[in-house]
mmCIF file of C-alpha atoms in Angstrom:
data_model
loop_
_atom_site.group_PDB
_atom_site.id
_atom_site.type_symbol
_atom_site.label_atom_id
_atom_site.label_comp_id
_atom_site.label_asym_id
_atom_site.label_seq_id
_atom_site.Cartn_x
_atom_site.Cartn_y
_atom_site.Cartn_z
ATOM 1 C CA MET A 1 6.876 -7.607 24.725
ATOM 2 C CA MET A 2 6.352 -5.110 27.348
ATOM 3 C CA PRO A 3 2.528 -4.902 29.345
ATOM 4 C CA ARG A 4 0.912 -2.288 27.032
ATOM 5 C CA ASP A 5 0.014 -0.121 29.903
ATOM 6 C CA ASN A 6 4.013 -0.069 31.021
ATOM 7 C CA MET A 7 5.076 0.973 27.323
ATOM 8 C CA THR A 8 5.284 4.715 26.127
ATOM 9 C CA CYS A 9 3.105 5.865 23.804
ATOM 10 C CA LEU A 10 4.120 3.565 20.791
ATOM 11 C CA VAL A 11 2.615 5.380 17.868
ATOM 12 C CA LYS A 12 4.777 8.433 18.767
ATOM 13 C CA LYS A 13 7.770 6.318 18.735
ATOM 14 C CA ILE A 14 6.568 4.797 15.305
ATOM 15 C CA ALA A 15 6.578 8.177 13.950
ATOM 16 C CA ARG A 16 9.824 9.521 15.392
ATOM 17 C CA GLN A 17 11.306 6.630 13.623
ATOM 18 C CA ALA A 18 9.701 6.926 10.525
ATOM 19 C CA LEU A 19 11.244 10.370 10.979
ATOM 20 C CA VAL A 20 14.882 9.218 11.366
ATOM 21 C CA THR A 21 14.463 6.507 9.092
ATOM 22 C CA PHE A 22 13.222 8.679 5.923
ATOM 23 C CA ARG A 23 14.028 12.291 6.480
ATOM 24 C CA ASN A 24 17.340 12.250 4.311
ATOM 25 C CA PRO A 25 16.159 11.275 0.811
ATOM 26 C CA PHE A 26 19.479 11.056 0.014
ATOM 27 C CA ALA A 27 20.547 8.234 2.111
ATOM 28 C CA VAL A 28 17.337 5.927 1.458
ATOM 29 C CA GLY A 29 17.854 2.838 -0.260
ATOM 30 C CA GLU A 30 18.761 -0.854 0.146
ATOM 31 C CA ALA A 31 22.163 0.074 -0.555
ATOM 32 C CA ASN A 32 22.325 2.382 2.369
ATOM 33 C CA LYS A 33 23.412 0.559 5.768
ATOM 34 C CA ALA A 34 22.041 3.246 8.044
ATOM 35 C CA PHE A 35 18.481 3.363 6.219
ATOM 36 C CA LEU A 36 18.228 -0.506 6.495
ATOM 37 C CA GLU A 37 18.918 -0.586 10.234
ATOM 38 C CA ASN A 38 16.746 2.452 11.020
ATOM 39 C CA GLN A 39 14.256 0.752 8.433
ATOM 40 C CA THR A 40 14.702 -2.531 10.729
ATOM 41 C CA LYS A 41 13.919 -0.559 13.915
ATOM 42 C CA LEU A 42 10.723 0.717 12.146
ATOM 43 C CA LYS A 43 9.582 -2.627 11.327
ATOM 44 C CA THR A 44 9.807 -3.779 14.766
ATOM 45 C CA LEU A 45 7.968 -0.921 16.282
ATOM 46 C CA MET A 46 5.248 -1.472 13.825
ATOM 47 C CA THR A 47 4.899 -5.338 14.415
ATOM 48 C CA GLU A 48 4.321 -4.208 18.032
ATOM 49 C CA VAL A 49 1.549 -1.959 17.140
ATOM 50 C CA ARG A 50 -2.114 -3.008 18.020
ATOM 51 C CA ALA A 51 -5.606 -1.393 17.714
ATOM 52 C CA GLU A 52 -5.712 -0.493 21.289
ATOM 53 C CA ASP A 53 -2.285 1.665 20.690
ATOM 54 C CA LEU A 54 -4.251 3.510 18.489
ATOM 55 C CA LYS A 55 -7.708 3.198 20.737
ATOM 56 C CA LEU A 56 -9.516 1.622 17.666
ATOM 57 C CA VAL A 57 -12.393 -0.346 18.212
ATOM 58 C CA ALA A 58 -12.892 -3.151 16.046
ATOM 59 C CA ARG A 59 -15.998 -2.665 13.477
ATOM 60 C CA LYS A 60 -18.670 -4.646 13.251
ATOM 61 C CA VAL A 61 -20.068 -6.111 9.801
ATOM 62 C CA ASP A 62 -22.577 -3.665 8.331
ATOM 63 C CA SER A 63 -25.714 -5.404 6.458
ATOM 64 C CA SER A 64 -26.089 -2.378 4.360
ATOM 65 C CA PRO A 65 -24.594 -2.073 1.025
ATOM 66 C CA ILE A 66 -20.720 -1.453 1.221
ATOM 67 C CA SER A 67 -21.003 1.823 -0.864
ATOM 68 C CA PRO A 68 -24.410 3.507 -0.289
ATOM 69 C CA PRO A 69 -24.243 7.243 -1.477
ATOM 70 C CA HIS A 70 -23.676 8.437 1.844
ATOM 71 C CA SER A 71 -20.890 6.143 3.438
ATOM 72 C CA PRO A 72 -17.669 5.384 1.696
ATOM 73 C CA PRO A 73 -16.344 2.150 1.266
ATOM 74 C CA VAL A 74 -13.000 2.868 2.723
ATOM 75 C CA THR A 75 -12.544 6.105 5.762
ATOM 76 C CA TYR A 76 -8.795 7.389 6.566
ATOM 77 C CA MET A 77 -7.785 8.319 10.017
ATOM 78 C CA HIS A 78 -5.353 11.108 9.888
ATOM 79 C CA ILE A 79 -2.422 10.803 12.439
ATOM 80 C CA CYS A 80 0.330 12.870 11.139
ATOM 81 C CA GLU A 81 2.082 14.483 8.180
ATOM 82 C CA THR A 82 5.506 16.122 7.327
ATOM 83 C CA ASP A 83 7.584 16.666 4.347
ATOM 84 C CA THR A 84 9.279 13.286 5.194
ATOM 85 C CA PHE A 85 6.507 10.921 5.604
ATOM 86 C CA SER A 86 2.488 10.444 6.392
ATOM 87 C CA MET A 87 0.930 8.479 9.012
ATOM 88 C CA GLY A 88 -2.865 7.575 8.981
ATOM 89 C CA VAL A 89 -5.171 4.500 9.362
ATOM 90 C CA PHE A 90 -7.238 3.008 6.918
ATOM 91 C CA LEU A 91 -10.740 1.284 7.169
ATOM 92 C CA LEU A 92 -12.390 -0.750 4.907
ATOM 93 C CA LYS A 93 -15.971 -1.994 5.216
ATOM 94 C CA SER A 94 -16.468 -5.611 4.944
ATOM 95 C CA GLY A 95 -16.280 -6.461 1.060
ATOM 96 C CA ALA A 96 -14.581 -3.220 0.126
ATOM 97 C CA SER A 97 -11.236 -2.781 -1.852
ATOM 98 C CA ILE A 98 -8.356 -0.490 -2.470
ATOM 99 C CA PRO A 99 -7.906 -0.897 -6.191
ATOM 100 C CA LEU A 100 -4.796 -1.609 -7.791
ATOM 101 C CA HIS A 101 -2.818 1.676 -7.302
ATOM 102 C CA ASP A 102 1.059 2.803 -7.277
ATOM 103 C CA HIS A 103 3.420 4.583 -4.706
ATOM 104 C CA PRO A 104 5.393 6.940 -7.126
ATOM 105 C CA GLY A 105 9.373 7.252 -5.843
ATOM 106 C CA MET A 106 8.146 6.262 -2.203
ATOM 107 C CA HIS A 107 8.580 3.697 0.395
ATOM 108 C CA GLY A 108 5.703 2.391 2.649
ATOM 109 C CA MET A 109 4.514 -0.202 5.571
ATOM 110 C CA LEU A 110 1.682 -1.425 6.109
ATOM 111 C CA LYS A 111 0.566 -2.646 9.411
ATOM 112 C CA VAL A 112 -3.107 -4.529 9.967
ATOM 113 C CA MET A 113 -4.787 -3.432 13.279
ATOM 114 C CA TYR A 114 -7.954 -5.628 12.808
ATOM 115 C CA GLY A 115 -9.631 -8.168 10.757
ATOM 116 C CA LYS A 116 -7.841 -9.573 7.442
ATOM 117 C CA VAL A 117 -6.523 -7.883 4.511
ATOM 118 C CA ARG A 118 -5.689 -9.488 1.175
ATOM 119 C CA ILE A 119 -2.763 -7.684 -0.638
ATOM 120 C CA THR A 120 -1.679 -8.366 -4.120
ATOM 121 C CA CYS A 121 1.713 -6.990 -5.084
ATOM 122 C CA PHE A 122 3.209 -6.189 -8.417
ATOM 123 C CA ASP A 123 6.466 -4.945 -9.669
ATOM 124 C CA ARG A 124 6.600 -2.655 -12.741
ATOM 125 C CA VAL A 125 8.835 -4.124 -15.713
ATOM 126 C CA ASP A 126 10.451 -1.032 -17.553
ATOM 127 C CA LYS A 127 8.632 -1.692 -21.240
ATOM 128 C CA LEU A 128 6.697 -0.458 -22.950
ATOM 129 C CA PRO A 129 4.251 -1.917 -25.582
ATOM 130 C CA THR A 130 4.346 -0.913 -29.402
ATOM 131 C CA ALA A 131 0.682 0.807 -30.448
ATOM 132 C CA THR A 132 0.655 -1.706 -33.449
ATOM 133 C CA SER A 133 2.638 -5.017 -32.680
ATOM 134 C CA SER A 134 0.466 -8.101 -31.527
ATOM 135 C CA SER A 135 3.619 -10.046 -30.592
ATOM 136 C CA ASP A 136 4.340 -7.618 -28.073
ATOM 137 C CA THR A 137 0.912 -8.063 -25.998
ATOM 138 C CA PRO A 138 -1.789 -10.320 -26.018
ATOM 139 C CA PHE A 139 -4.357 -7.827 -26.420
ATOM 140 C CA SER A 140 -6.474 -6.675 -29.672
ATOM 141 C CA PRO A 141 -5.918 -3.406 -30.255
ATOM 142 C CA PRO A 142 -7.296 -0.374 -30.135
ATOM 143 C CA PHE A 143 -5.671 0.284 -26.505
ATOM 144 C CA GLN A 144 -4.448 3.801 -25.253
ATOM 145 C CA LYS A 145 -0.855 4.621 -26.350
ATOM 146 C CA GLY A 146 1.131 4.801 -23.239
ATOM 147 C CA ALA A 147 -1.412 3.355 -21.212
ATOM 148 C CA LEU A 148 0.103 -0.210 -21.003
ATOM 149 C CA ARG A 149 2.970 -1.457 -18.213
ATOM 150 C CA LEU A 150 4.196 -4.534 -18.265
ATOM 151 C CA SER A 151 4.236 -5.905 -14.468
ATOM 152 C CA VAL A 152 5.334 -8.810 -12.775
ATOM 153 C CA LEU A 153 3.007 -10.034 -9.991
ATOM 154 C CA ARG A 154 4.915 -10.899 -7.071
ATOM 155 C CA SER A 155 2.932 -12.071 -4.199
ATOM 156 C CA THR A 156 -0.369 -12.411 -3.179
ATOM 157 C CA GLY A 157 -0.514 -12.480 1.002
ATOM 158 C CA GLU A 158 -3.247 -12.730 3.407
ATOM 159 C CA TYR A 159 -2.482 -10.410 6.629
ATOM 160 C CA THR A 160 -3.939 -10.047 10.260
ATOM 161 C CA GLU A 161 -2.940 -7.854 13.364
ATOM 162 C CA GLU A 162 -0.560 -11.173 14.017
ATOM 163 C CA SER A 163 1.466 -10.803 10.178
ATOM 164 C CA GLU A 164 4.509 -8.465 10.302
ATOM 165 C CA PRO A 165 4.188 -5.514 8.557
ATOM 166 C CA CYS A 166 3.712 -5.367 4.541
ATOM 167 C CA MET A 167 6.699 -3.089 2.942
ATOM 168 C CA LEU A 168 7.177 -1.502 -0.587
ATOM 169 C CA SER A 169 9.640 0.392 -2.051
ATOM 170 C CA PRO A 170 10.416 2.312 -4.920
ATOM 171 C CA ASP A 171 11.233 -0.376 -6.948
ATOM 172 C CA ARG A 172 9.667 -3.254 -5.524
ATOM 173 C CA ASP A 173 5.940 -4.345 -4.449
ATOM 174 C CA ASN A 174 5.245 -0.340 -5.287
ATOM 175 C CA LEU A 175 1.777 -1.132 -7.169
ATOM 176 C CA HIS A 176 -0.710 -3.065 -4.931
ATOM 177 C CA GLN A 177 -4.373 -4.174 -4.238
ATOM 178 C CA ILE A 178 -5.930 -4.253 -0.827
ATOM 179 C CA ASP A 179 -8.976 -6.270 -0.215
ATOM 180 C CA ALA A 180 -11.015 -6.356 3.191
ATOM 181 C CA VAL A 181 -11.641 -10.445 4.075
ATOM 182 C CA ASP A 182 -14.226 -11.974 5.902
ATOM 183 C CA GLY A 183 -15.091 -8.960 7.721
ATOM 184 C CA PRO A 184 -14.206 -5.214 8.191
ATOM 185 C CA THR A 185 -10.601 -4.358 8.592
ATOM 186 C CA ALA A 186 -8.008 -1.378 9.278
ATOM 187 C CA PHE A 187 -4.545 -1.041 9.264
ATOM 188 C CA LEU A 188 -1.911 1.539 9.932
ATOM 189 C CA ASP A 189 0.071 2.856 7.026
ATOM 190 C CA ILE A 190 3.087 4.900 6.655
ATOM 191 C CA LEU A 191 4.388 6.411 2.903
ATOM 192 C CA ALA A 192 7.513 7.980 2.470
ATOM 193 C CA PRO A 193 7.208 10.993 1.301
ATOM 194 C CA PRO A 194 3.891 11.255 1.134
ATOM 195 C CA TYR A 195 1.842 11.688 -2.038
ATOM 196 C CA ASP A 196 1.885 14.658 -3.705
ATOM 197 C CA PRO A 197 0.929 15.491 -7.357
ATOM 198 C CA ASP A 198 3.283 19.233 -7.628
ATOM 199 C CA ASP A 199 6.293 16.574 -6.862
ATOM 200 C CA GLU A 200 5.246 14.203 -9.390
ATOM 201 C CA ARG A 201 4.055 11.892 -6.414
ATOM 202 C CA ASP A 202 0.237 11.524 -7.681
ATOM 203 C CA CYS A 203 -1.795 8.025 -7.262
ATOM 204 C CA HIS A 204 -2.612 6.345 -10.212
ATOM 205 C CA TYR A 205 -5.078 3.537 -10.799
ATOM 206 C CA TYR A 206 -4.607 0.565 -12.754
ATOM 207 C CA LYS A 207 -6.363 -2.753 -13.909
ATOM 208 C CA VAL A 208 -4.846 -6.105 -14.918
ATOM 209 C CA LEU A 209 -6.104 -7.002 -18.213
ATOM 210 C CA ASP A 210 -7.052 -10.551 -19.368
ATOM 211 C CA PRO A 211 -5.652 -11.828 -22.422
ATOM 212 C CA VAL A 212 -7.957 -11.875 -25.375
ATOM 213 C CA VAL A 213 -6.761 -15.836 -26.510
ATOM 214 C CA ASP A 214 -4.960 -18.240 -24.693
ATOM 215 C CA THR A 215 -1.273 -18.170 -24.342
ATOM 216 C CA GLU A 216 1.190 -19.721 -22.436
ATOM 217 C CA ALA A 217 1.750 -17.552 -19.293
ATOM 218 C CA LYS A 218 5.139 -15.837 -19.566
ATOM 219 C CA LYS A 219 7.716 -16.358 -16.278
ATOM 220 C CA THR A 220 10.837 -14.354 -15.316
ATOM 221 C CA GLU A 221 13.610 -16.295 -15.466
ATOM 222 C CA SER A 222 14.831 -15.699 -12.039
ATOM 223 C CA GLN A 223 11.992 -15.511 -9.841
ATOM 224 C CA ASN A 224 9.314 -17.572 -11.884
ATOM 225 C CA GLN A 225 6.844 -15.068 -11.432
ATOM 226 C CA LYS A 226 3.975 -14.295 -13.781
ATOM 227 C CA GLU A 227 4.091 -10.905 -16.259
ATOM 228 C CA VAL A 228 0.999 -9.643 -16.689
ATOM 229 C CA TRP A 229 0.166 -5.945 -18.475
ATOM 230 C CA VAL A 230 -1.355 -3.535 -16.685
ATOM 231 C CA MET A 231 -3.585 -0.402 -17.868
ATOM 232 C CA GLU A 232 -3.579 3.108 -15.976
ATOM 233 C CA ILE A 233 -7.221 3.729 -15.694
ATOM 234 C CA SER A 234 -9.147 6.587 -13.909
ATOM 235 C CA GLN A 235 -10.140 6.272 -10.521
ATOM 236 C CA PRO A 236 -12.699 3.343 -10.487
ATOM 237 C CA ALA A 237 -16.656 4.774 -9.489
ATOM 238 C CA ASP A 238 -16.896 2.261 -6.910
ATOM 239 C CA PHE A 239 -14.281 3.474 -5.090
ATOM 240 C CA TRP A 240 -13.666 6.783 -2.874
ATOM 241 C CA CYS A 241 -12.177 7.477 0.771
ATOM 242 C CA GLY A 242 -13.955 9.550 3.086
ATOM 243 C CA GLY A 243 -12.475 10.760 6.607
ATOM 244 C CA GLU A 244 -12.872 10.492 10.301
ATOM 245 C CA PRO A 245 -11.369 11.772 13.563
ATOM 246 C CA TYR A 246 -8.435 9.873 14.629
ATOM 247 C CA PRO A 247 -9.097 8.554 18.301
ATOM 248 C CA GLY A 248 -5.663 7.705 19.782
ATOM 249 C CA PRO A 249 -2.754 9.611 21.289
ATOM 250 C CA GLU A 250 -1.990 12.953 19.433
ATOM 251 C CA VAL A 251 1.462 12.765 17.541
ATOM 252 C CA SER A 252 3.353 16.042 16.635
ATOM 253 C CA ILE A 253 6.959 15.972 14.865
#
């Protein structure tokens, strides 16, 4: 690793590489060799970045409640956005969470800047329950028709600034929940393409449903991973995201 004071602005390199990686939507995917090579380059740059590159100072634990009316539990620092990707920093107070949510048709890369996060990742399974069949779901009706989705709990892991980036794709780890662990935390976040409700890329929130009665957990044959039902919900009342200025190097694409 080069000395940080001798490095060309790393955040600008990351932005340029993100543009190269995701600018051709028809060439984005795990079957495309050039995309995978560019994605690896982007992951390498993201692995290198640290809080000081973005002029971030680690926050101290706030002794006040995590979500007073005047202070959101999560804030966002906008760095840059194009039609191809968005990049910014999420800051979570101690004990705060970004609830389980999706990224429709999107790739993502998340790198912790300071603190620790726990990320729980799910894959969606293309299966819908019937409205009346008790054999299809372990839940007693009524439930909102069309709101349930079968998903696979893929992983739960903790990440720090020393960890590699956490990645998601349209088909893998696309639903996740992010929890601050043992204090405040911040992470650099890239999404490609950005959220856009007008282009069917709105953010949807979910909750994992507990079975009404105890049943043996279903496992996928290939990965031995737990299948769960998740239900789409409105944005939780105790979660909202504020904004604050980004203090780091200006990035223009």
